[in-house]
């Protein structure tokens, strides 16, 4: 995979093999998880414990729909960038306009959190080295998370 | 966000909203440290060193109080932190001695 940044900050990715391109498309799929535990993590309460009932109710009614819309918008932006990809002899190529970088970082966070929760990864599994070969769905999910971490780290650096 | 129904409640709420509230960010093993520090810089306008300090506090101690002040503003900050998928809550700040 090759990365180029043009003068206006647009990020060009090219030479992406079909496996990696499928992982990129997985950002949108993973973030759209309907697992209730993922929903709990995406929309946490604004207070710890059981108090502040009014605030919790207001949060659910007013804040969570806004958050939901923001997360969906981020995934849609990522999906649109990926849909615009070209397939060349050396692999897929697409661009991330600089104004889309925040949406990408957000969607990558969504995907990583959803994958961690759905696969019930422990802290030590998350901190461990990437598996040399993906032996099963959990290994693949871990590989996916690490790939997304690499992309996000890189976007953070560019955005700074 | 609290509703005010009666004059009595109003008085109590005024006292409650005047009391300072903390914005607390909690650790999660998934969000990247660099991403968390970037969110702190963006949401609170922290300089890099302060953002890094709070990020490390979250990482090492499990939580960091990143802001203290008026409740309504604290709620807005928590909403912004949630929009970046950070775990954040508000809590009443302990009374000053």
mmCIF file of C-alpha atoms in Angstrom:
data_model
loop_
_atom_site.group_PDB
_atom_site.id
_atom_site.type_symbol
_atom_site.label_atom_id
_atom_site.label_comp_id
_atom_site.label_asym_id
_atom_site.label_seq_id
_atom_site.Cartn_x
_atom_site.Cartn_y
_atom_site.Cartn_z
ATOM 1 C CA UNK A 1 0.000 0.000 0.000
ATOM 2 C CA UNK A 2 1.410 3.383 -1.012
ATOM 3 C CA UNK A 3 0.541 6.685 0.597
ATOM 4 C CA UNK A 4 0.943 10.118 -0.917
ATOM 5 C CA UNK A 5 -0.053 13.474 0.511
ATOM 6 C CA UNK A 6 -0.686 16.239 -1.996
ATOM 7 C CA UNK A 7 -0.143 19.954 -1.445
ATOM 8 C CA UNK A 8 -3.737 20.551 -0.285
ATOM 9 C CA UNK A 9 -3.444 17.745 2.272
ATOM 10 C CA UNK A 10 -5.427 15.156 0.315
ATOM 11 C CA UNK A 11 -4.242 11.682 1.199
ATOM 12 C CA UNK A 12 -3.861 9.340 -1.751
ATOM 13 C CA UNK A 13 -3.695 5.610 -1.073
ATOM 14 C CA UNK A 14 -2.830 3.241 -3.878
ATOM 15 C CA UNK A 15 -1.570 -0.263 -4.551
ATOM 16 C CA UNK A 16 -4.018 -1.669 -2.005
ATOM 17 C CA UNK A 17 -4.423 -5.404 -2.410
ATOM 18 C CA UNK A 18 -7.954 -6.873 -2.347
ATOM 19 C CA UNK A 19 -7.484 -8.288 1.170
ATOM 20 C CA UNK A 20 -6.532 -4.902 2.637
ATOM 21 C CA UNK A 21 -9.269 -3.198 0.648
ATOM 22 C CA UNK A 22 -11.786 -5.595 2.159
ATOM 23 C CA UNK A 23 -10.416 -4.736 5.617
ATOM 24 C CA UNK A 24 -10.937 -1.054 4.795
ATOM 25 C CA UNK A 25 -14.538 -1.748 3.816
ATOM 26 C CA UNK A 26 -14.841 -3.539 7.147
ATOM 27 C CA UNK A 27 -14.499 -0.157 8.922
ATOM 28 C CA UNK A 28 -18.068 0.682 7.935
ATOM 29 C CA UNK A 29 -19.400 -2.843 8.558
ATOM 30 C CA UNK A 30 -17.818 -3.090 12.012
ATOM 31 C CA UNK A 31 -18.883 0.358 13.139
ATOM 32 C CA UNK A 32 -22.480 -0.394 12.187
ATOM 33 C CA UNK A 33 -22.612 -3.282 14.675
ATOM 34 C CA UNK A 34 -26.038 -3.917 16.214
ATOM 35 C CA UNK A 35 -24.588 -5.731 19.239
ATOM 36 C CA UNK A 36 -26.264 -4.164 22.316
ATOM 37 C CA UNK A 37 -22.935 -4.182 24.184
ATOM 38 C CA UNK A 38 -21.434 -2.095 21.388
ATOM 39 C CA UNK A 39 -24.396 0.279 21.639
ATOM 40 C CA UNK A 40 -23.762 0.631 25.370
ATOM 41 C CA UNK A 41 -20.155 1.559 24.685
ATOM 42 C CA UNK A 42 -20.969 4.009 21.880
ATOM 43 C CA UNK A 43 -23.612 5.733 24.013
ATOM 44 C CA UNK A 44 -22.380 5.691 27.606
ATOM 45 C CA UNK A 45 -24.207 7.402 30.453
ATOM 46 C CA UNK A 46 -22.894 10.846 31.412
ATOM 47 C CA UNK A 47 -22.600 9.862 35.093
ATOM 48 C CA UNK A 48 -21.288 6.842 36.958
ATOM 49 C CA UNK A 49 -23.556 4.790 39.199
ATOM 50 C CA UNK A 50 -27.320 4.969 39.302
ATOM 51 C CA UNK A 51 -27.976 8.600 40.267
ATOM 52 C CA UNK A 52 -28.956 11.639 38.200
ATOM 53 C CA UNK A 53 -32.004 9.992 36.657
ATOM 54 C CA UNK A 54 -33.177 13.226 34.965
ATOM 55 C CA UNK A 55 -29.814 13.767 33.359
ATOM 56 C CA UNK A 56 -29.683 10.160 32.129
ATOM 57 C CA UNK A 57 -33.167 10.467 30.621
ATOM 58 C CA UNK A 58 -32.352 13.781 28.959
ATOM 59 C CA UNK A 59 -29.108 12.332 27.666
ATOM 60 C CA UNK A 60 -30.909 9.391 26.106
ATOM 61 C CA UNK A 61 -33.569 11.603 24.537
ATOM 62 C CA UNK A 62 -31.456 14.533 23.377
ATOM 63 C CA UNK A 63 -27.760 13.702 23.217
ATOM 64 C CA UNK A 64 -27.722 10.101 22.047
ATOM 65 C CA UNK A 65 -29.653 10.765 18.801
ATOM 66 C CA UNK A 66 -27.123 13.491 17.972
ATOM 67 C CA UNK A 67 -24.231 11.151 18.688
ATOM 68 C CA UNK A 68 -25.904 8.433 16.603
ATOM 69 C CA UNK A 69 -26.265 10.821 13.666
ATOM 70 C CA UNK A 70 -22.632 11.917 13.976
ATOM 71 C CA UNK A 71 -21.329 8.340 14.029
ATOM 72 C CA UNK A 72 -23.487 7.427 11.031
ATOM 73 C CA UNK A 73 -22.292 10.471 9.103
ATOM 74 C CA UNK A 74 -18.652 9.534 9.750
ATOM 75 C CA UNK A 75 -19.246 6.006 8.421
ATOM 76 C CA UNK A 76 -21.064 7.358 5.373
ATOM 77 C CA UNK A 77 -18.142 9.634 4.530
ATOM 78 C CA UNK A 78 -15.739 6.696 4.773
ATOM 79 C CA UNK A 79 -18.039 4.571 2.647
ATOM 80 C CA UNK A 80 -18.274 7.284 -0.020
ATOM 81 C CA UNK A 81 -14.469 7.628 -0.179
ATOM 82 C CA UNK A 82 -14.117 3.863 -0.551
ATOM 83 C CA UNK A 83 -16.873 3.686 -3.186
ATOM 84 C CA UNK A 84 -14.914 6.183 -5.266
ATOM 85 C CA UNK A 85 -11.905 3.831 -5.329
ATOM 86 C CA UNK A 86 -10.395 2.853 -8.666
ATOM 87 C CA UNK A 87 -9.112 -0.621 -9.335
ATOM 88 C CA UNK A 88 -5.779 -0.664 -11.171
ATOM 89 C CA UNK A 89 -3.343 -3.431 -12.041
ATOM 90 C CA UNK A 90 -1.381 -2.874 -8.831
ATOM 91 C CA UNK A 91 -4.498 -2.796 -6.647
ATOM 92 C CA UNK A 92 -7.154 -0.372 -5.434
ATOM 93 C CA UNK A 93 -6.569 3.362 -5.123
ATOM 94 C CA UNK A 94 -8.614 6.078 -3.466
ATOM 95 C CA UNK A 95 -8.291 9.468 -1.809
ATOM 96 C CA UNK A 96 -9.109 10.855 1.607
ATOM 97 C CA UNK A 97 -9.703 14.616 1.300
ATOM 98 C CA UNK A 98 -8.261 16.454 4.274
ATOM 99 C CA UNK A 99 -11.757 17.540 5.364
ATOM 100 C CA UNK A 100 -12.677 13.832 5.696
ATOM 101 C CA UNK A 101 -9.809 12.983 8.058
ATOM 102 C CA UNK A 102 -11.914 13.532 11.208
ATOM 103 C CA UNK A 103 -14.651 11.265 9.877
ATOM 104 C CA UNK A 104 -12.079 8.566 9.153
ATOM 105 C CA UNK A 105 -10.589 8.804 12.642
ATOM 106 C CA UNK A 106 -14.071 8.626 14.143
ATOM 107 C CA UNK A 107 -15.137 5.657 12.022
ATOM 108 C CA UNK A 108 -11.875 3.866 12.819
ATOM 109 C CA UNK A 109 -12.528 4.337 16.546
ATOM 110 C CA UNK A 110 -16.047 2.995 16.112
ATOM 111 C CA UNK A 111 -14.767 -0.060 14.250
ATOM 112 C CA UNK A 112 -11.984 -0.793 16.759
ATOM 113 C CA UNK A 113 -14.313 -0.485 19.741
ATOM 114 C CA UNK A 114 -16.969 -2.664 18.102
ATOM 115 C CA UNK A 115 -14.438 -5.355 17.167
ATOM 116 C CA UNK A 116 -12.964 -5.375 20.687
ATOM 117 C CA UNK A 117 -16.388 -5.748 22.286
ATOM 118 C CA UNK A 118 -17.827 -8.298 19.853
ATOM 119 C CA UNK A 119 -14.730 -10.479 20.158
ATOM 120 C CA UNK A 120 -14.399 -9.904 23.910
ATOM 121 C CA UNK A 121 -10.708 -9.149 23.581
ATOM 122 C CA UNK A 122 -8.877 -8.862 26.882
ATOM 123 C CA UNK A 123 -6.485 -6.013 27.570
ATOM 124 C CA UNK A 124 -3.512 -8.367 27.221
ATOM 125 C CA UNK A 125 -4.790 -9.684 23.888
ATOM 126 C CA UNK A 126 -5.094 -6.128 22.651
ATOM 127 C CA UNK A 127 -1.578 -5.307 23.803
ATOM 128 C CA UNK A 128 -0.043 -8.488 22.372
ATOM 129 C CA UNK A 129 1.845 -8.644 19.116
ATOM 130 C CA UNK A 130 -0.188 -9.237 15.998
ATOM 131 C CA UNK A 131 -0.649 -12.915 15.144
ATOM 132 C CA UNK A 132 1.778 -14.000 12.433
ATOM 133 C CA UNK A 133 -1.058 -15.616 10.510
ATOM 134 C CA UNK A 134 -4.790 -15.217 10.915
ATOM 135 C CA UNK A 135 -5.865 -18.639 12.142
ATOM 136 C CA UNK A 136 -9.491 -17.909 12.880
ATOM 137 C CA UNK A 137 -12.109 -15.164 13.120
ATOM 138 C CA UNK A 138 -10.647 -13.757 16.352
ATOM 139 C CA UNK A 139 -7.154 -13.571 14.853
ATOM 140 C CA UNK A 140 -8.594 -11.860 11.810
ATOM 141 C CA UNK A 141 -10.463 -9.385 14.013
ATOM 142 C CA UNK A 142 -7.252 -8.646 15.907
ATOM 143 C CA UNK A 143 -5.420 -8.123 12.632
ATOM 144 C CA UNK A 144 -8.222 -5.805 11.531
ATOM 145 C CA UNK A 145 -7.937 -3.817 14.785
ATOM 146 C CA UNK A 146 -4.188 -3.457 14.404
ATOM 147 C CA UNK A 147 -4.517 -2.339 10.796
ATOM 148 C CA UNK A 148 -7.100 0.255 11.837
ATOM 149 C CA UNK A 149 -4.833 1.400 14.683
ATOM 150 C CA UNK A 150 -2.007 1.910 12.203
ATOM 151 C CA UNK A 151 -4.258 3.998 9.948
ATOM 152 C CA UNK A 152 -5.655 6.018 12.826
ATOM 153 C CA UNK A 153 -2.233 6.702 14.311
ATOM 154 C CA UNK A 154 -1.124 7.929 10.973
ATOM 155 C CA UNK A 155 -4.190 10.164 10.494
ATOM 156 C CA UNK A 156 -3.645 11.651 13.971
ATOM 157 C CA UNK A 157 -0.090 12.572 12.985
ATOM 158 C CA UNK A 158 -1.197 14.125 9.719
ATOM 159 C CA UNK A 159 -4.024 16.055 11.369
ATOM 160 C CA UNK A 160 -1.774 17.506 14.074
ATOM 161 C CA UNK B 1 -30.609 20.021 31.896
ATOM 162 C CA UNK B 2 -32.342 19.699 35.267
ATOM 163 C CA UNK B 3 -35.996 20.744 35.240
ATOM 164 C CA UNK B 4 -37.174 23.382 37.674
ATOM 165 C CA UNK B 5 -40.789 22.845 38.827
ATOM 166 C CA UNK B 6 -41.262 24.792 42.062
ATOM 167 C CA UNK B 7 -39.605 27.779 43.692
ATOM 168 C CA UNK B 8 -38.194 25.488 46.382
ATOM 169 C CA UNK B 9 -36.568 23.200 43.841
ATOM 170 C CA UNK B 10 -35.359 26.228 41.948
ATOM 171 C CA UNK B 11 -33.425 27.427 44.966
ATOM 172 C CA UNK B 12 -31.842 24.025 45.503
ATOM 173 C CA UNK B 13 -30.965 23.724 41.836
ATOM 174 C CA UNK B 14 -29.313 27.111 41.818
ATOM 175 C CA UNK B 15 -27.089 25.995 44.632
ATOM 176 C CA UNK B 16 -26.407 22.708 42.837
ATOM 177 C CA UNK B 17 -25.559 24.336 39.523
ATOM 178 C CA UNK B 18 -23.279 26.842 41.201
ATOM 179 C CA UNK B 19 -21.251 24.050 42.766
ATOM 180 C CA UNK B 20 -18.386 22.982 40.538
ATOM 181 C CA UNK B 21 -18.518 19.743 38.554
ATOM 182 C CA UNK B 22 -15.651 17.666 37.273
ATOM 183 C CA UNK B 23 -15.368 16.226 33.800
ATOM 184 C CA UNK B 24 -13.748 12.813 34.239
ATOM 185 C CA UNK B 25 -12.280 10.767 31.405
ATOM 186 C CA UNK B 26 -12.037 7.027 32.027
ATOM 187 C CA UNK B 27 -9.555 4.576 30.589
ATOM 188 C CA UNK B 28 -10.487 2.130 27.896
ATOM 189 C CA UNK B 29 -8.004 -0.309 26.423
ATOM 190 C CA UNK B 30 -8.995 0.368 22.809
ATOM 191 C CA UNK B 31 -8.651 4.071 22.033
ATOM 192 C CA UNK B 32 -5.123 4.994 21.009
ATOM 193 C CA UNK B 33 -3.106 7.216 23.340
ATOM 194 C CA UNK B 34 -2.254 9.601 20.514
ATOM 195 C CA UNK B 35 -5.935 9.858 19.572
ATOM 196 C CA UNK B 36 -6.986 10.579 23.179
ATOM 197 C CA UNK B 37 -4.345 13.317 23.495
ATOM 198 C CA UNK B 38 -5.498 14.818 20.182
ATOM 199 C CA UNK B 39 -9.121 14.878 21.395
ATOM 200 C CA UNK B 40 -8.052 16.666 24.597
ATOM 201 C CA UNK B 41 -6.225 19.290 22.564
ATOM 202 C CA UNK B 42 -9.220 19.830 20.318
ATOM 203 C CA UNK B 43 -12.013 19.794 22.900
ATOM 204 C CA UNK B 44 -10.300 21.738 25.681
ATOM 205 C CA UNK B 45 -7.659 23.605 23.688
ATOM 206 C CA UNK B 46 -4.948 22.100 25.900
ATOM 207 C CA UNK B 47 -1.336 22.632 24.878
ATOM 208 C CA UNK B 48 0.356 19.349 23.858
ATOM 209 C CA UNK B 49 2.099 18.844 27.237
ATOM 210 C CA UNK B 50 -1.117 19.199 29.223
ATOM 211 C CA UNK B 51 -3.045 16.948 26.842
ATOM 212 C CA UNK B 52 -0.284 14.341 27.171
ATOM 213 C CA UNK B 53 -0.309 14.631 30.986
ATOM 214 C CA UNK B 54 -4.063 13.966 31.194
ATOM 215 C CA UNK B 55 -3.848 11.171 28.635
ATOM 216 C CA UNK B 56 -1.140 9.453 30.714
ATOM 217 C CA UNK B 57 -3.179 9.972 33.869
ATOM 218 C CA UNK B 58 -6.121 8.211 32.210
ATOM 219 C CA UNK B 59 -3.849 5.427 31.011
ATOM 220 C CA UNK B 60 -1.989 4.904 34.298
ATOM 221 C CA UNK B 61 -4.651 5.727 36.902
ATOM 222 C CA UNK B 62 -7.786 4.730 35.011
ATOM 223 C CA UNK B 63 -9.242 8.250 35.150
ATOM 224 C CA UNK B 64 -8.331 11.893 34.913
ATOM 225 C CA UNK B 65 -10.238 15.024 35.883
ATOM 226 C CA UNK B 66 -9.777 17.095 32.766
ATOM 227 C CA UNK B 67 -11.945 20.084 33.600
ATOM 228 C CA UNK B 68 -13.835 21.569 36.558
ATOM 229 C CA UNK B 69 -16.518 24.222 36.446
ATOM 230 C CA UNK B 70 -20.144 24.976 35.777
ATOM 231 C CA UNK B 71 -22.359 21.920 35.363
ATOM 232 C CA UNK B 72 -23.925 22.927 32.051
ATOM 233 C CA UNK B 73 -20.519 23.421 30.475
ATOM 234 C CA UNK B 74 -19.300 20.152 31.972
ATOM 235 C CA UNK B 75 -22.218 18.344 30.290
ATOM 236 C CA UNK B 76 -21.312 19.938 26.970
ATOM 237 C CA UNK B 77 -17.718 18.786 27.323
ATOM 238 C CA UNK B 78 -18.855 15.237 28.114
ATOM 239 C CA UNK B 79 -21.070 15.290 25.034
ATOM 240 C CA UNK B 80 -18.107 16.382 22.912
ATOM 241 C CA UNK B 81 -15.908 13.662 24.420
ATOM 242 C CA UNK B 82 -18.604 11.051 23.754
ATOM 243 C CA UNK B 83 -18.794 12.235 20.144
ATOM 244 C CA UNK B 84 -15.108 11.255 19.906
ATOM 245 C CA UNK B 85 -15.950 7.901 21.536
ATOM 246 C CA UNK B 86 -14.092 8.611 24.770
ATOM 247 C CA UNK B 87 -15.581 7.392 28.043
ATOM 248 C CA UNK B 88 -16.388 10.484 30.065
ATOM 249 C CA UNK B 89 -18.670 11.404 32.939
ATOM 250 C CA UNK B 90 -19.446 14.358 35.133
ATOM 251 C CA UNK B 91 -19.212 14.245 38.913
ATOM 252 C CA UNK B 92 -19.720 16.785 41.637
ATOM 253 C CA UNK B 93 -16.373 18.250 42.664
ATOM 254 C CA UNK B 94 -15.649 17.829 46.371
ATOM 255 C CA UNK B 95 -16.282 21.044 48.320
ATOM 256 C CA UNK B 96 -13.228 23.241 48.711
ATOM 257 C CA UNK B 97 -11.736 23.199 52.244
#
